[in-house]
Coordinates of C-alpha atoms in Angstrom, one line a residue:
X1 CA 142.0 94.7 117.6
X2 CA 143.6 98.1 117.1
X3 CA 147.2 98.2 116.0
X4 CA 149.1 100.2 118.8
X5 CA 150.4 103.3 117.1
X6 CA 152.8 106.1 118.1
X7 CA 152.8 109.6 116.6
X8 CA 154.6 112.9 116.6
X9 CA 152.6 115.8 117.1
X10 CA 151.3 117.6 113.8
X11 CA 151.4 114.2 111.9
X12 CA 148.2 112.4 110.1
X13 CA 147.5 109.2 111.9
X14 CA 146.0 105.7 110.9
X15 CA 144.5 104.0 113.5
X16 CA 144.5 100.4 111.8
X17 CA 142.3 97.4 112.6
X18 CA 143.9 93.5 112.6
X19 CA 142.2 90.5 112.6
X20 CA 139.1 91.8 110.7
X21 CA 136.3 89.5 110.7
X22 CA 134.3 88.6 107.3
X23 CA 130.7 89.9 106.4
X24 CA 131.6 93.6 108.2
X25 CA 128.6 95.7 107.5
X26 CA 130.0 99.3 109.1
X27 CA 132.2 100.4 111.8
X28 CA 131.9 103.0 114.4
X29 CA 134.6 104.0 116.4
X30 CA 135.0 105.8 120.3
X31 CA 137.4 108.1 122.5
X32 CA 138.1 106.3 125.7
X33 CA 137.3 102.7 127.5
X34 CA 133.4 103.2 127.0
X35 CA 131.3 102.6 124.5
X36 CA 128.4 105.0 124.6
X37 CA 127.4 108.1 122.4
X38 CA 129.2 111.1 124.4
X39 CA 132.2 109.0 123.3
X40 CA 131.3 108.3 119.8
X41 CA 133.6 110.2 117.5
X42 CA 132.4 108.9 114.1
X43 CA 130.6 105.1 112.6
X44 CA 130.5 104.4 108.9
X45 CA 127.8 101.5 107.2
X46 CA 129.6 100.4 104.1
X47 CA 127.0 99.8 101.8
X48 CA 125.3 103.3 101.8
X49 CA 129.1 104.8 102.6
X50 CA 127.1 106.8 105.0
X51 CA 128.7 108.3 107.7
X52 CA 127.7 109.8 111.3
X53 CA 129.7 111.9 113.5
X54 CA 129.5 112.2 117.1
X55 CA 130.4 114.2 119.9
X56 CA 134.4 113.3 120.1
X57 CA 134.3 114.2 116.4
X58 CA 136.8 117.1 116.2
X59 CA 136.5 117.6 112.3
X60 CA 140.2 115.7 111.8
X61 CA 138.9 112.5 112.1
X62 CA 137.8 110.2 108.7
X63 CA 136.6 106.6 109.4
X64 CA 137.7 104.6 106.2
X65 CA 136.6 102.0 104.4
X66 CA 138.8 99.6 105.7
X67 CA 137.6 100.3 109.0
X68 CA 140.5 102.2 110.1
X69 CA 140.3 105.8 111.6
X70 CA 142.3 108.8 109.9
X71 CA 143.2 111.4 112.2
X72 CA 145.1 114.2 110.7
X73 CA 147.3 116.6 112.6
X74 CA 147.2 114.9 116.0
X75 CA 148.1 116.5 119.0
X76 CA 148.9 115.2 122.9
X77 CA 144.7 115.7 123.6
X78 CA 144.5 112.7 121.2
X79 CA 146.3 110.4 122.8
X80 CA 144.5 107.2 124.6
X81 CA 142.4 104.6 124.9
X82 CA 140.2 104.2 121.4
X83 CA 137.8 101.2 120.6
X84 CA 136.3 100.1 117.4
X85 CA 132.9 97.9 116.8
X86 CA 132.7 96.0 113.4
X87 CA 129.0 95.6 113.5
X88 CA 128.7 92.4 111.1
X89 CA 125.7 91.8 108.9
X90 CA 123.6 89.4 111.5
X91 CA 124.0 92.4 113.7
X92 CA 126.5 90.6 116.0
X93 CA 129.6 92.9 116.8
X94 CA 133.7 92.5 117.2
X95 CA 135.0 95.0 119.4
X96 CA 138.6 96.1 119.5
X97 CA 140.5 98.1 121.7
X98 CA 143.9 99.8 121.0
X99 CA 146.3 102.7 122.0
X100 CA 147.5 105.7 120.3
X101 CA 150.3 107.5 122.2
X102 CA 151.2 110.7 120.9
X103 CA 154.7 112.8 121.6
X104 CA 156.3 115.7 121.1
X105 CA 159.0 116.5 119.0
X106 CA 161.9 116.2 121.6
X107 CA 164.0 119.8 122.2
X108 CA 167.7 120.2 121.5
X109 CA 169.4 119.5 125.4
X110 CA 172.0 121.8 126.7
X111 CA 175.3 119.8 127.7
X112 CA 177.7 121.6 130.2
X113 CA 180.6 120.2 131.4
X114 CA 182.3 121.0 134.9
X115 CA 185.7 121.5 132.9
X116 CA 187.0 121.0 128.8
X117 CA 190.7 121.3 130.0
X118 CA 191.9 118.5 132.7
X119 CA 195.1 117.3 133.9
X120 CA 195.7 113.2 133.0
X121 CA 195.2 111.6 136.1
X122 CA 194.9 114.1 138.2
X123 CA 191.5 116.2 137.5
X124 CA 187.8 114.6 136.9
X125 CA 185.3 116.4 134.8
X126 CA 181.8 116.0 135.1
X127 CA 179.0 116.7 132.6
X128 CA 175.2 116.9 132.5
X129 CA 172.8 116.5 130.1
X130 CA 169.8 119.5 130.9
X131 CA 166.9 117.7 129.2
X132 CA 163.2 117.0 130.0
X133 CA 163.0 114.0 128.1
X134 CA 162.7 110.2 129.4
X135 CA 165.7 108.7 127.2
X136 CA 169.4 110.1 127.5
X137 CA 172.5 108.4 125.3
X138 CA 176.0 109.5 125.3
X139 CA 178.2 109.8 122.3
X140 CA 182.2 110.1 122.3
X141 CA 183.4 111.3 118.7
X142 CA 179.6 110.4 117.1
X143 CA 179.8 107.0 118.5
X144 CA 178.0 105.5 121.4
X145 CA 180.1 105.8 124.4
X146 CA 181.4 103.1 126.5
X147 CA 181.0 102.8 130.3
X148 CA 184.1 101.7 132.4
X149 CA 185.0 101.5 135.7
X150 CA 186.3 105.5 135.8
X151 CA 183.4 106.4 133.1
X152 CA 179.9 106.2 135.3
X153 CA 176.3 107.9 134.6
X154 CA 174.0 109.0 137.2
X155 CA 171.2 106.7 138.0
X156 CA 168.8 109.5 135.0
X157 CA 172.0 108.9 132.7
X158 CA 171.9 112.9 132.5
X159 CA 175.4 113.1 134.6
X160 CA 178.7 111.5 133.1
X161 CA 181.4 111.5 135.7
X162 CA 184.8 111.0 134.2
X163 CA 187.3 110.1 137.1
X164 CA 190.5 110.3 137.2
X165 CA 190.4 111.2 133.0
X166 CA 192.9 110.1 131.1
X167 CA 194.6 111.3 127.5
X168 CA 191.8 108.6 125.8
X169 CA 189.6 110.3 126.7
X170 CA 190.2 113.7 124.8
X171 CA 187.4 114.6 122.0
X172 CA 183.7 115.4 121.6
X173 CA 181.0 114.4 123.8
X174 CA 177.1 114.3 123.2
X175 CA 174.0 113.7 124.9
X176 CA 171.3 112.4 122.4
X177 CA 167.8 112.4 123.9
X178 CA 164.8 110.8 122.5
X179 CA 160.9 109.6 122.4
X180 CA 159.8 106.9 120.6
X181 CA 159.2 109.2 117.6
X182 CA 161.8 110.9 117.4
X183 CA 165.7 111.9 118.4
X184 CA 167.9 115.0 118.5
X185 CA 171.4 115.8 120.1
X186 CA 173.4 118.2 122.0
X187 CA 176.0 120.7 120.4
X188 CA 179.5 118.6 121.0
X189 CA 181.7 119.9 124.1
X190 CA 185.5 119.1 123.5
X191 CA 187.4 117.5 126.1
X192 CA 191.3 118.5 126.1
X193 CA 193.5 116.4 128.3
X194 CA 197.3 117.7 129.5
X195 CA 199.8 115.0 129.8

């Protein structure tokens, strides 16, 4: 079995193996859910260290010793389906399958706000959170914000509505996006409340 792995784009990966079975003579690895050689990428027999590429060998990939598969400076064309086979020394074979998912670094959002200066119970102020990414937090003064009956997010969380606002509510707000990988957040708008 392949350890699932996730990756930002531009790092070195390591595709490792679990579960390795004893007596492993050499291990060749594939692109995709078939096992054939227009998917080969690279095998390696242990006891000669000898090592053939194939044609999904991109000249970033390095099958180790361990039976794992270096691949330096992935991009998003690398992500997938990849298979190993430890071909054992009476010729039998372990196949495993895994996933490597591979994202970009995520862009700063832009956070615009219908108003920064409101009347207490009187005005509402809604924001939104311009972003192409999946995963959208808020923050009120750096801190995660708290949802309440007069504090709702659109269904994408990219929309706060603030209604009525009140004087507690004054300060800095945030979006904060993110991928598995990685995390970034918007410049602070200030909220100033009149009472």
């Amino acid at each position: 079995e392949i350890v699932m792995t996730s990756a930002l784009e531009g790092q070195d990966v390591i595709l490792r193996t679990k579960n390795r079975p004893p007596g492993v003579s050499g291990f060749v690895w594939y692109r995709g859910i078939e096992m054939n050689y227009y998917t080969l990428i690279a095998s390696l027999t242990l006891h000669s260290r000898r090592s053939l590429r194939g044609p999904e060998y991109s000249g970033r990939e390095t099958v180790n010793l361990d039976g794992s598969l270096t691949i330096r400076k992935v991009t998003v064309w690398d992500l997938g389906i990849y298979i190993v086979v430890a071909v054992l020394h009476n010729s039998q074979k372990e196949i495993g399958f895994g996933r490597l998912n591979v994202y970009r670094p995520v862009s700063v959002p832009t956070l615009l706000a219908s108003n920064t200066t409101v009347t207490e119970n009187e005005d509402a102020v809604v924001m939104t959170c311009y972003t192409d990414e999946i995963s959208t937090n808020w923050l009120f003064n750096a801190t995660r914000l708290r949802l309440r009956e007069r504090i709702k997010l659109s269904e994408d969380h990219r929309t706060l509505t603030i209604d009525p606002v009140r004087r507690e509510d004054a300060g800095n707000y945030q979006c904060k996006v993110s991928n598995p990988v990685s995390s970034i957040e918007s410049v602070p708008v200030e909220l100033y409340v009149k009472y």
